[in-house]
mmCIF file of C-alpha atoms in Angstrom:
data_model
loop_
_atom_site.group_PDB
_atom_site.id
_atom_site.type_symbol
_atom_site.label_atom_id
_atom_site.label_comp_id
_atom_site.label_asym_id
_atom_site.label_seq_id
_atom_site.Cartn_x
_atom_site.Cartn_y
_atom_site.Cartn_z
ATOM 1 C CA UNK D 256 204.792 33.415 -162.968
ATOM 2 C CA UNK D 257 202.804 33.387 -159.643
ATOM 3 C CA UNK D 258 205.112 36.511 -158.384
ATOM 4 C CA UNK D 259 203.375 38.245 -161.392
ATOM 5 C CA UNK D 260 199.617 37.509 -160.298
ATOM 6 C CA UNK D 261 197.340 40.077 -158.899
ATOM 7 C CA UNK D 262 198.121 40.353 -155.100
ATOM 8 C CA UNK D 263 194.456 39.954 -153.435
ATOM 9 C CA UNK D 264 193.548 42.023 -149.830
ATOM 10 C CA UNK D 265 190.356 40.058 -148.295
ATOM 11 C CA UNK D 266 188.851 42.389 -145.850
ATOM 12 C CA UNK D 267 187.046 41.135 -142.742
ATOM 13 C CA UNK D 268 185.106 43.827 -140.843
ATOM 14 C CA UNK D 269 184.416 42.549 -137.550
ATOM 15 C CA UNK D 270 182.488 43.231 -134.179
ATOM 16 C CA UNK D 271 182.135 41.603 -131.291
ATOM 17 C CA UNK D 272 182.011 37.884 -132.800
ATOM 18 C CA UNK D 273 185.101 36.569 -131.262
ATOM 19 C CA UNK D 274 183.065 33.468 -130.124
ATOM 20 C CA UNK D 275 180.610 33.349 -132.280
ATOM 21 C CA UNK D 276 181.606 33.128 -136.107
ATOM 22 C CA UNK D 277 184.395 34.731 -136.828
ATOM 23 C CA UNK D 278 187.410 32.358 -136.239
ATOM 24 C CA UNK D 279 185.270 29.936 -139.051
ATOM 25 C CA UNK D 280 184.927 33.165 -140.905
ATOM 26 C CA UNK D 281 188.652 33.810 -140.692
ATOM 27 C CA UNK D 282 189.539 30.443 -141.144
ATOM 28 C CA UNK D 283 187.968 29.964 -144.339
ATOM 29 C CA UNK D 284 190.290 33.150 -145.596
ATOM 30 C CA UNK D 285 193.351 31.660 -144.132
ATOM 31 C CA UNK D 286 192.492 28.075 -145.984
ATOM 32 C CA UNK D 287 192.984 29.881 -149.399
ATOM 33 C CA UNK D 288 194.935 27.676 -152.257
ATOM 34 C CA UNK D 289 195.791 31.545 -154.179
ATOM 35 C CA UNK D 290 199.482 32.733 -152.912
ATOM 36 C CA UNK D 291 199.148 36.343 -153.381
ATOM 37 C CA UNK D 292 197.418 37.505 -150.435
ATOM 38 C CA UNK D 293 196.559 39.523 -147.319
ATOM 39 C CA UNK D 294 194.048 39.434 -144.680
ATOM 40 C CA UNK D 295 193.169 42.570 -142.952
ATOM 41 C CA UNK D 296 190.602 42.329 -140.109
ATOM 42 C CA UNK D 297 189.278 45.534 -138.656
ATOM 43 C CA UNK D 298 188.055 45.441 -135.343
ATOM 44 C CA UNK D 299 185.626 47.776 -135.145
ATOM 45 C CA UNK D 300 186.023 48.480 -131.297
ATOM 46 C CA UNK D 301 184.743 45.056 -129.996
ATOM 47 C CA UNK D 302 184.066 44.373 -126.099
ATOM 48 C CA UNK D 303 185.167 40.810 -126.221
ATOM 49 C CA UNK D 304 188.563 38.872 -126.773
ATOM 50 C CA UNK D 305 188.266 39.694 -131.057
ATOM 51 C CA UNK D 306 192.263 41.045 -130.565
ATOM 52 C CA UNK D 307 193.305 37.763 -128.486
ATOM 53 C CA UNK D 308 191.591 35.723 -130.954
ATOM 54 C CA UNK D 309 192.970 37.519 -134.086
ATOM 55 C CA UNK D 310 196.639 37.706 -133.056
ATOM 56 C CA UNK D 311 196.699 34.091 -132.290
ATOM 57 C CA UNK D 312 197.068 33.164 -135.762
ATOM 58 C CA UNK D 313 200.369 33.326 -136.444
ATOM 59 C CA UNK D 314 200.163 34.314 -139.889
ATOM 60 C CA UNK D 315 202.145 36.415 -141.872
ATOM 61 C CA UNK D 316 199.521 37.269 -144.364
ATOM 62 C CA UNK D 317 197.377 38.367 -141.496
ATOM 63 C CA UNK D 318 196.887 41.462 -140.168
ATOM 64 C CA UNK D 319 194.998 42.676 -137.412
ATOM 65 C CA UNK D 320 193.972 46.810 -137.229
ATOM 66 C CA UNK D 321 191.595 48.052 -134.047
ATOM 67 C CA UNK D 322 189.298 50.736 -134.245
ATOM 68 C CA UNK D 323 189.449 53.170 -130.844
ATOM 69 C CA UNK D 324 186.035 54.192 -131.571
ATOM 70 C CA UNK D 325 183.109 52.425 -133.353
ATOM 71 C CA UNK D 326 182.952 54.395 -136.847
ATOM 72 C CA UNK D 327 180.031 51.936 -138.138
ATOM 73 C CA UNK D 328 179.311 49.391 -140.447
ATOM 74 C CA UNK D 329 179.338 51.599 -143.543
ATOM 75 C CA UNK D 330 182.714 53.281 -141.900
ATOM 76 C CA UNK D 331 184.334 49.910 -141.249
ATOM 77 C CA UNK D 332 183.914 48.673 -144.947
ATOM 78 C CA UNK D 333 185.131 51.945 -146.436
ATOM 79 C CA UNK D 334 188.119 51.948 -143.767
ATOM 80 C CA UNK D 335 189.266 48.248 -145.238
ATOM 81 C CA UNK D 336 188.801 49.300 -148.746
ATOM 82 C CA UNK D 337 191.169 51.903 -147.824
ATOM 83 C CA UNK D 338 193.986 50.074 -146.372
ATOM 84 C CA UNK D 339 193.628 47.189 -148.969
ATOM 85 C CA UNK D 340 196.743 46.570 -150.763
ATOM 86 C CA UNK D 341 196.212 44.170 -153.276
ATOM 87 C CA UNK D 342 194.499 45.099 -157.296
ATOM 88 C CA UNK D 343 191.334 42.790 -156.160
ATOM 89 C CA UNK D 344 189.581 43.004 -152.853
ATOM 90 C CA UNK D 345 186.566 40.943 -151.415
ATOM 91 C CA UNK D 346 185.139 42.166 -148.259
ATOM 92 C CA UNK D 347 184.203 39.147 -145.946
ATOM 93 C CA UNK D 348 181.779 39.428 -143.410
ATOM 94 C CA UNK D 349 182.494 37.887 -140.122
ATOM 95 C CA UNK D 350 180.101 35.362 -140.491
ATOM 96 C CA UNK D 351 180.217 34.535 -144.081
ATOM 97 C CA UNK D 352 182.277 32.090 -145.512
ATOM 98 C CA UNK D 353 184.468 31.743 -148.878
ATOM 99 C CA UNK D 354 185.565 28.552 -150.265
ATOM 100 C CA UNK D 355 189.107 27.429 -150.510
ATOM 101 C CA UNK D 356 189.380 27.866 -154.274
ATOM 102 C CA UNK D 357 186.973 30.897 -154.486
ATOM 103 C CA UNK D 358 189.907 33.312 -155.252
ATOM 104 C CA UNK D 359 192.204 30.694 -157.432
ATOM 105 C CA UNK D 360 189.017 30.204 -159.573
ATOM 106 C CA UNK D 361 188.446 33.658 -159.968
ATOM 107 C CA UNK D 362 192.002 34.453 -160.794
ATOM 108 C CA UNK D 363 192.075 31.206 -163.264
ATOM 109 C CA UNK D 364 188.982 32.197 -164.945
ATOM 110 C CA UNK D 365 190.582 36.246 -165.341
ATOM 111 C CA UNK D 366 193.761 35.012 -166.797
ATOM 112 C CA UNK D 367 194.980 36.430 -163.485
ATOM 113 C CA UNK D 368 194.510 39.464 -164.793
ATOM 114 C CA UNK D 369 193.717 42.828 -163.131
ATOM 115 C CA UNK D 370 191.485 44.317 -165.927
ATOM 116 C CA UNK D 371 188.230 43.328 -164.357
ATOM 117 C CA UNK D 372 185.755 46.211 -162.584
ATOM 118 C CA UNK D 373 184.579 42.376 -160.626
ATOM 119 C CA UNK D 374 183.986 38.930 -160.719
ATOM 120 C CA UNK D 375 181.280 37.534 -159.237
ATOM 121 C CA UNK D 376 180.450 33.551 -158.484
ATOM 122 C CA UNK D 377 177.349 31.929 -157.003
ATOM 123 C CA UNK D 378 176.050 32.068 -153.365
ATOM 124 C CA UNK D 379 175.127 29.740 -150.789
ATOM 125 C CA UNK D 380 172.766 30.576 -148.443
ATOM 126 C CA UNK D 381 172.789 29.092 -144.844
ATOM 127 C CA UNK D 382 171.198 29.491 -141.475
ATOM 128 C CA UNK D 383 173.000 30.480 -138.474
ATOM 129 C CA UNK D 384 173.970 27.026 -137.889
ATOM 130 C CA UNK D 385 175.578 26.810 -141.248
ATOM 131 C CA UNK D 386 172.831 24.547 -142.716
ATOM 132 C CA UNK D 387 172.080 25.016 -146.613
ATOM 133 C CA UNK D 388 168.957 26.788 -146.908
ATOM 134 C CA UNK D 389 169.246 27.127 -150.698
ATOM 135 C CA UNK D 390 171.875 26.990 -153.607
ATOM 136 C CA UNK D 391 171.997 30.414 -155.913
ATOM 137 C CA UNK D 392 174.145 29.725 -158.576
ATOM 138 C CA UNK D 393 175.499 33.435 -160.555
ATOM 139 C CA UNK D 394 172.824 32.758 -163.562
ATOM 140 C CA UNK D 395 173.749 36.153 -165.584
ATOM 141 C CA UNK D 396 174.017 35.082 -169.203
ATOM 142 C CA UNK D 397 176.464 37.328 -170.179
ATOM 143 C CA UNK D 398 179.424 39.629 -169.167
ATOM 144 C CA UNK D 399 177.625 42.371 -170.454
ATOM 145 C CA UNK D 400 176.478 45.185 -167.403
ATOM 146 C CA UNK D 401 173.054 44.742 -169.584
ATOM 147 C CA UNK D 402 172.648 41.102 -168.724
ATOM 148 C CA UNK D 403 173.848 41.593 -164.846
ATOM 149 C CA UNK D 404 171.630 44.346 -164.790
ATOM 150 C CA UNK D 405 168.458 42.338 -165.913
ATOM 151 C CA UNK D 406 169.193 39.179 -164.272
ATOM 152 C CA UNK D 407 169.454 41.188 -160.801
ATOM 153 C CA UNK D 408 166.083 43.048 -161.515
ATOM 154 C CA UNK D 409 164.729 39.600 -162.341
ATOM 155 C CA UNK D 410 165.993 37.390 -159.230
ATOM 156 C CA UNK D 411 168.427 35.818 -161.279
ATOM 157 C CA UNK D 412 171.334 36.737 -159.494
ATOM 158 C CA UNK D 413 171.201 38.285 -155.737
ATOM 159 C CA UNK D 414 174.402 40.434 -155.058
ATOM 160 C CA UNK D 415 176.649 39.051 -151.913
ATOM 161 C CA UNK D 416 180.015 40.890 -150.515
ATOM 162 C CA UNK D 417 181.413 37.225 -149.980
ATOM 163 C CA UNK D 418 181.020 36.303 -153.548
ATOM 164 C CA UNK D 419 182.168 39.515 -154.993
ATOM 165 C CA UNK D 420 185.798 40.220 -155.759
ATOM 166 C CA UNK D 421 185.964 44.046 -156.729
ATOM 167 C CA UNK D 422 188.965 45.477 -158.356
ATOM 168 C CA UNK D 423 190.471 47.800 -155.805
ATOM 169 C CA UNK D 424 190.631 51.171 -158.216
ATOM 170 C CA UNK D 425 187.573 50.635 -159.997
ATOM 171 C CA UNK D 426 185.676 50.504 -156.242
ATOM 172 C CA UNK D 427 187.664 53.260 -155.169
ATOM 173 C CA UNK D 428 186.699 54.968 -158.129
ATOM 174 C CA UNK D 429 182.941 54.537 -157.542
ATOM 175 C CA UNK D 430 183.531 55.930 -154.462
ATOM 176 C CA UNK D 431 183.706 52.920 -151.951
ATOM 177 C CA UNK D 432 180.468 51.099 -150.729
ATOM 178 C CA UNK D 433 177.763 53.918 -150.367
ATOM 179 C CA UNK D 434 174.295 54.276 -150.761
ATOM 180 C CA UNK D 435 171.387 56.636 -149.670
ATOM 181 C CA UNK D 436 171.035 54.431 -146.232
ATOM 182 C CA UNK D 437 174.261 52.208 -146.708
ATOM 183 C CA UNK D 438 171.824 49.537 -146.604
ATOM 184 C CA UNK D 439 172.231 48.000 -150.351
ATOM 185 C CA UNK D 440 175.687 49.665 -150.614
ATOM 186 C CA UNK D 441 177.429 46.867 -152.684
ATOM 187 C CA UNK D 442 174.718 46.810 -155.038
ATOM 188 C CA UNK D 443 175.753 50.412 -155.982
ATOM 189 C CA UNK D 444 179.024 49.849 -155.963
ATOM 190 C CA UNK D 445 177.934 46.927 -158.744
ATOM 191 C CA UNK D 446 176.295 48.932 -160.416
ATOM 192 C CA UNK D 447 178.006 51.930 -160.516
ATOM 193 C CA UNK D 448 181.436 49.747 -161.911
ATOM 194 C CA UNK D 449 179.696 47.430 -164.165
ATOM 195 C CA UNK D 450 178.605 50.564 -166.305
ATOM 196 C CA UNK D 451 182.591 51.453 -166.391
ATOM 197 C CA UNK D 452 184.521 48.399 -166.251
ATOM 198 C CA UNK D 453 184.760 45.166 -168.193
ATOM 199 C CA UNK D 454 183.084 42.461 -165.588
ATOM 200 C CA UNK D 455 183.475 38.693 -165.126
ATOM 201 C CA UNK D 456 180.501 36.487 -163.702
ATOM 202 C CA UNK D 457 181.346 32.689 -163.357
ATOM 203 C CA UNK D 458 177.941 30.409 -162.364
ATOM 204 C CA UNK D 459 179.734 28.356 -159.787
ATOM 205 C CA UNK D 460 178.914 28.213 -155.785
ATOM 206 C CA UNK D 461 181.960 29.482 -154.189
ATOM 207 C CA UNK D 462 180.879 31.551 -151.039
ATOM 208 C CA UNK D 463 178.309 30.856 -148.190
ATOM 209 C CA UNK D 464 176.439 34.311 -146.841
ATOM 210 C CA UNK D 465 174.804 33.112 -143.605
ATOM 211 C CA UNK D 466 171.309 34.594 -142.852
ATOM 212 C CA UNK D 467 170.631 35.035 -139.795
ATOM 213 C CA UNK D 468 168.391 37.683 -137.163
ATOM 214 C CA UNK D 469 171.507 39.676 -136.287
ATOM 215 C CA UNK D 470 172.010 41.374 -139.386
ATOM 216 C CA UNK D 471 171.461 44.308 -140.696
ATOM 217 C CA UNK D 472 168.301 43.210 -143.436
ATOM 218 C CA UNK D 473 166.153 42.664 -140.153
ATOM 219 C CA UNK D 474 166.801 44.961 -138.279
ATOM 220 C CA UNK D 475 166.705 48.001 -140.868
ATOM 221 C CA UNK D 476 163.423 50.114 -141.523
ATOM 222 C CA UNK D 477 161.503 49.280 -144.729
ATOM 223 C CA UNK D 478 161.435 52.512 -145.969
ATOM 224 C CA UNK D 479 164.923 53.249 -145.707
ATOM 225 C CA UNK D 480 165.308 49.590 -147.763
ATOM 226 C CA UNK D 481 162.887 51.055 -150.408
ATOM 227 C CA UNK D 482 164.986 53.915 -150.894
ATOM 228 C CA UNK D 483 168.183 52.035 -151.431
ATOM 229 C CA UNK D 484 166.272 49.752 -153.766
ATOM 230 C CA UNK D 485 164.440 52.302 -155.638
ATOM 231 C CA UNK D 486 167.704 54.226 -155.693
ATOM 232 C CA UNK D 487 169.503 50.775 -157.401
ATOM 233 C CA UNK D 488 167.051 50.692 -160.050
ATOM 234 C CA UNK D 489 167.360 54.559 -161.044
ATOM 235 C CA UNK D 490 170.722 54.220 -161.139
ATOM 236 C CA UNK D 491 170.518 51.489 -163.836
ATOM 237 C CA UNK D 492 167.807 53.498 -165.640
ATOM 238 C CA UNK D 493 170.214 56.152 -166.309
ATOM 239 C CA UNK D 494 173.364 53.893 -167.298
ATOM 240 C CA UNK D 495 171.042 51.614 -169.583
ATOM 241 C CA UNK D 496 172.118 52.413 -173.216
ATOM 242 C CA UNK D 497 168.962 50.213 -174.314
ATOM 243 C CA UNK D 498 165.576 48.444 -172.947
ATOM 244 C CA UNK D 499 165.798 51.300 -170.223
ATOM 245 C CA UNK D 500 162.038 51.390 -170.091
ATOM 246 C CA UNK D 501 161.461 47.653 -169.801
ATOM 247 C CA UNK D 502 164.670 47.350 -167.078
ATOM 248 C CA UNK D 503 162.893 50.188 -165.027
ATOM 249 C CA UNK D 504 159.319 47.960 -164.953
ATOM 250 C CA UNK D 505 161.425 44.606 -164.265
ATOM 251 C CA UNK D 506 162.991 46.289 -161.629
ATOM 252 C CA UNK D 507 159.974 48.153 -160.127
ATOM 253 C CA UNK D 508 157.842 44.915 -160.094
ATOM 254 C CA UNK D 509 160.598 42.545 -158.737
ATOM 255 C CA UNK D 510 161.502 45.505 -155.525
ATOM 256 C CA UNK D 511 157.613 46.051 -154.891
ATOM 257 C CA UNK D 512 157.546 42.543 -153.854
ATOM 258 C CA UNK D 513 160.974 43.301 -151.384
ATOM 259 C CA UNK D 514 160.139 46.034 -150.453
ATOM 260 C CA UNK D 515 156.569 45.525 -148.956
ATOM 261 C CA UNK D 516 157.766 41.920 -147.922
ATOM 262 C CA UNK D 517 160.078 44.074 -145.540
ATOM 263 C CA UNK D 518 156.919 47.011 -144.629
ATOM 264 C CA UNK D 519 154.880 43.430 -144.058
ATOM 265 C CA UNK D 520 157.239 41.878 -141.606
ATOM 266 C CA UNK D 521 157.216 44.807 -139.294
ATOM 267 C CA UNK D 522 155.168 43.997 -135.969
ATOM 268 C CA UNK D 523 153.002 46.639 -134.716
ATOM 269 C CA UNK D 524 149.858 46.747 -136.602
ATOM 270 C CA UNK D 525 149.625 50.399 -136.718
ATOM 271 C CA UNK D 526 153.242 50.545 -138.339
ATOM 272 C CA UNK D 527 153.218 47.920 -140.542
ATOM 273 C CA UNK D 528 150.220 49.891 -142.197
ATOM 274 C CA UNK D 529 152.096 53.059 -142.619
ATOM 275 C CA UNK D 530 154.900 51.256 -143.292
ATOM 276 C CA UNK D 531 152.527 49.628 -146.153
ATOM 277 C CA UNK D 532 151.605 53.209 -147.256
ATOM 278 C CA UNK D 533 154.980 54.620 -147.142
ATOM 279 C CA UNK D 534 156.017 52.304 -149.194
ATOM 280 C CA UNK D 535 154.015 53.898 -152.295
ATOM 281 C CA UNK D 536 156.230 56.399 -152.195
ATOM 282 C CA UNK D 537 158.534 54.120 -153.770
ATOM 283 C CA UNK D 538 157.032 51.955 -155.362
ATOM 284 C CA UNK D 539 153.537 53.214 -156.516
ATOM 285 C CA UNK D 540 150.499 50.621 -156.287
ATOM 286 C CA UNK D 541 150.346 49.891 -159.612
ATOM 287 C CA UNK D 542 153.382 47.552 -158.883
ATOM 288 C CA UNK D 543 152.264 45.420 -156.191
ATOM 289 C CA UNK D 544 151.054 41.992 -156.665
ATOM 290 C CA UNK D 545 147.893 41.008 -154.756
ATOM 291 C CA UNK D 546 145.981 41.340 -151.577
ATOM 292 C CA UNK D 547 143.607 43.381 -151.913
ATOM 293 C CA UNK D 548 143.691 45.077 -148.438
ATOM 294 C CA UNK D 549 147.263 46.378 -148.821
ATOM 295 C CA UNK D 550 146.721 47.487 -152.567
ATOM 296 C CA UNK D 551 143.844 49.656 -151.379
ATOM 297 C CA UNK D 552 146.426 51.304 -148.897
ATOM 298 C CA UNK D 553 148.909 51.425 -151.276
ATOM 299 C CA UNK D 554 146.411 53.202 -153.504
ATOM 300 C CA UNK D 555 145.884 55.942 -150.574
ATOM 301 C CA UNK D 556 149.447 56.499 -150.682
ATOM 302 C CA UNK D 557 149.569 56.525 -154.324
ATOM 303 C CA UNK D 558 147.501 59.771 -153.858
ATOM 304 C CA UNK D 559 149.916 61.610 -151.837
ATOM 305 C CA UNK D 560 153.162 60.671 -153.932
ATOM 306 C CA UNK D 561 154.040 60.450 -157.623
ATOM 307 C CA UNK D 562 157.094 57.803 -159.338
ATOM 308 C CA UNK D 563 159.582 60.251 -160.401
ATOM 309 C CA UNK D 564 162.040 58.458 -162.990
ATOM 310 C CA UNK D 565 165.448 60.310 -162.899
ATOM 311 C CA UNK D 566 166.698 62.827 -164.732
ATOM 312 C CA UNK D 567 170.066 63.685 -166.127
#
């Protein structure tokens, strides 16, 4: 019986996009074919007409919550997870878009079951006019947290909010989207759950995440993205029951590569070379792949700092 399916909260943290994306953003959650479900957007003390917009959907599923004071990305998120009502949740981005079937396929593909930590599909990308840029189907091979676990340390399956429905407990549980910077938050939160819970991946495109110079990826220092990343890969070096050693050099080489493509996109010279160096902090030289100039400052650092593998 439908009445018996898993009642599913989409969360859309918003700010100050009332003309930009979010009504598509919105739209694509209202445009759902799954019954059981609410729509909670949280305002997150916008400057523009986000209320007028919101409140003119006359929805019953919808619900509209504004924040008197800006409590911050991070703040929003964990603020939705805690008002969600429903046994799955999927936090939307206000300029990210889901498909109309992304939560009946999910559902479908569960038995519309609640027993699943998450279930994940594949990702569009698209540019901030909502071209394709590229296709990223979920390639994990397996719903075993092993599999997941190497195919994200491999590039075989980036992790996107819009593409991730998280069962409400088990994210609660892991203690809401957190991370040393609250920069690769959800990627904890994966982590963290697929070490606990039984997961579901399904290859399938069923979200767009739109990539644009707004967000937070650009604007955020490379360091503090090294320490998010390095802090990822730790995490899954502890929860590995086997291959830990061979996980932890996957994931090492693959984040080298992010992490100094983020140090090398940073615009004053003088920066970007500390940035460079800083970077060995995290992931020593021995890591990086080539040019020559940079390894030779990555060595310097190297001299200064030592890879510490976690202990427990």
């Amino acid at each position: 019986m439908k009445s018996d399916w898993p009642l599913i909260t989409i969360g859309i943290p918003t700010y100050n996009r009332a003309h930009g994306t979010l009504p598509l953003t919105l739209e694509s959650a209202l445009a759902q074919d799954y019954p059981n479900l609410e729509i909670i957007v949280s305002d997150n003390c916008s400057t523009d007409d986000t209320g007028k917009v919101v409140t003119s959907y006359k929805d019953p599923r919808l619900k509209y919550i504004r924040r008197q004071v800006n409590i911050g990305s991070n703040g929003n998120y964990n603020a939705l997870l805690h008002a969600a009502g429903g046994g799955y949740f999927l936090l939307l981005h206000d300029d990210d878009l889901i498909d109309g079937d992304l939560l009946s396929t999910c559902m479908e593909r569960a038995g519309h079951q609640d027993s699943f930590g998450f279930i994940r599909t594949g990702t569009r990308i698209v540019d901030g006019d909502g071209g394709l840029v590229i296709e990223r189907p979920n390639k994990v091979k397996s719903n075993e947290a092993l599999d997941l676990y190497e195919a994200w340390l491999t590039g075989k399956t980036p992790f996107y909010l819009c593409s991730t429905l998280f069962n409400t407990r088990a994210l609660r549980e892991a203690g809401g989207f957190r991370s040393r910077n609250n920069l690769f938050e959800d990627g904890i939160a994966i982590i963290e759950i697929a070490h606990r819970w039984p997961i579901l991946n399904i290859r399938e495109l069923k979200a767009s995440f739109r990539e644009h110079g707004e967000q937070r990826t650009h604007a955020a220092a490379a360091i503090k993205w090294c320490e998010d990343f390095k802090q990822a890969i730790d995490l899954i070096y502890r929860y590995a029951e086997r291959d830990r050693e061979e996980l932890y050099e996957k994931g090492m080489r693959q984040f080298s590569k992010v992490g100094l493509h983020f140090a090398e996109r940073v615009e004053h010279p003088i920066v970007r070379i500390m940035s460079i160096f800083k970077a060995s902090k995290y992931f020593p030289c021995r890591y990086w792949p080539g040019k020559r100039k940079r390894n030779l400052i990555g060595w310097v650092g190297s001299l200064f700092y030592s890879e510490r593998k976690p202990v427990f």
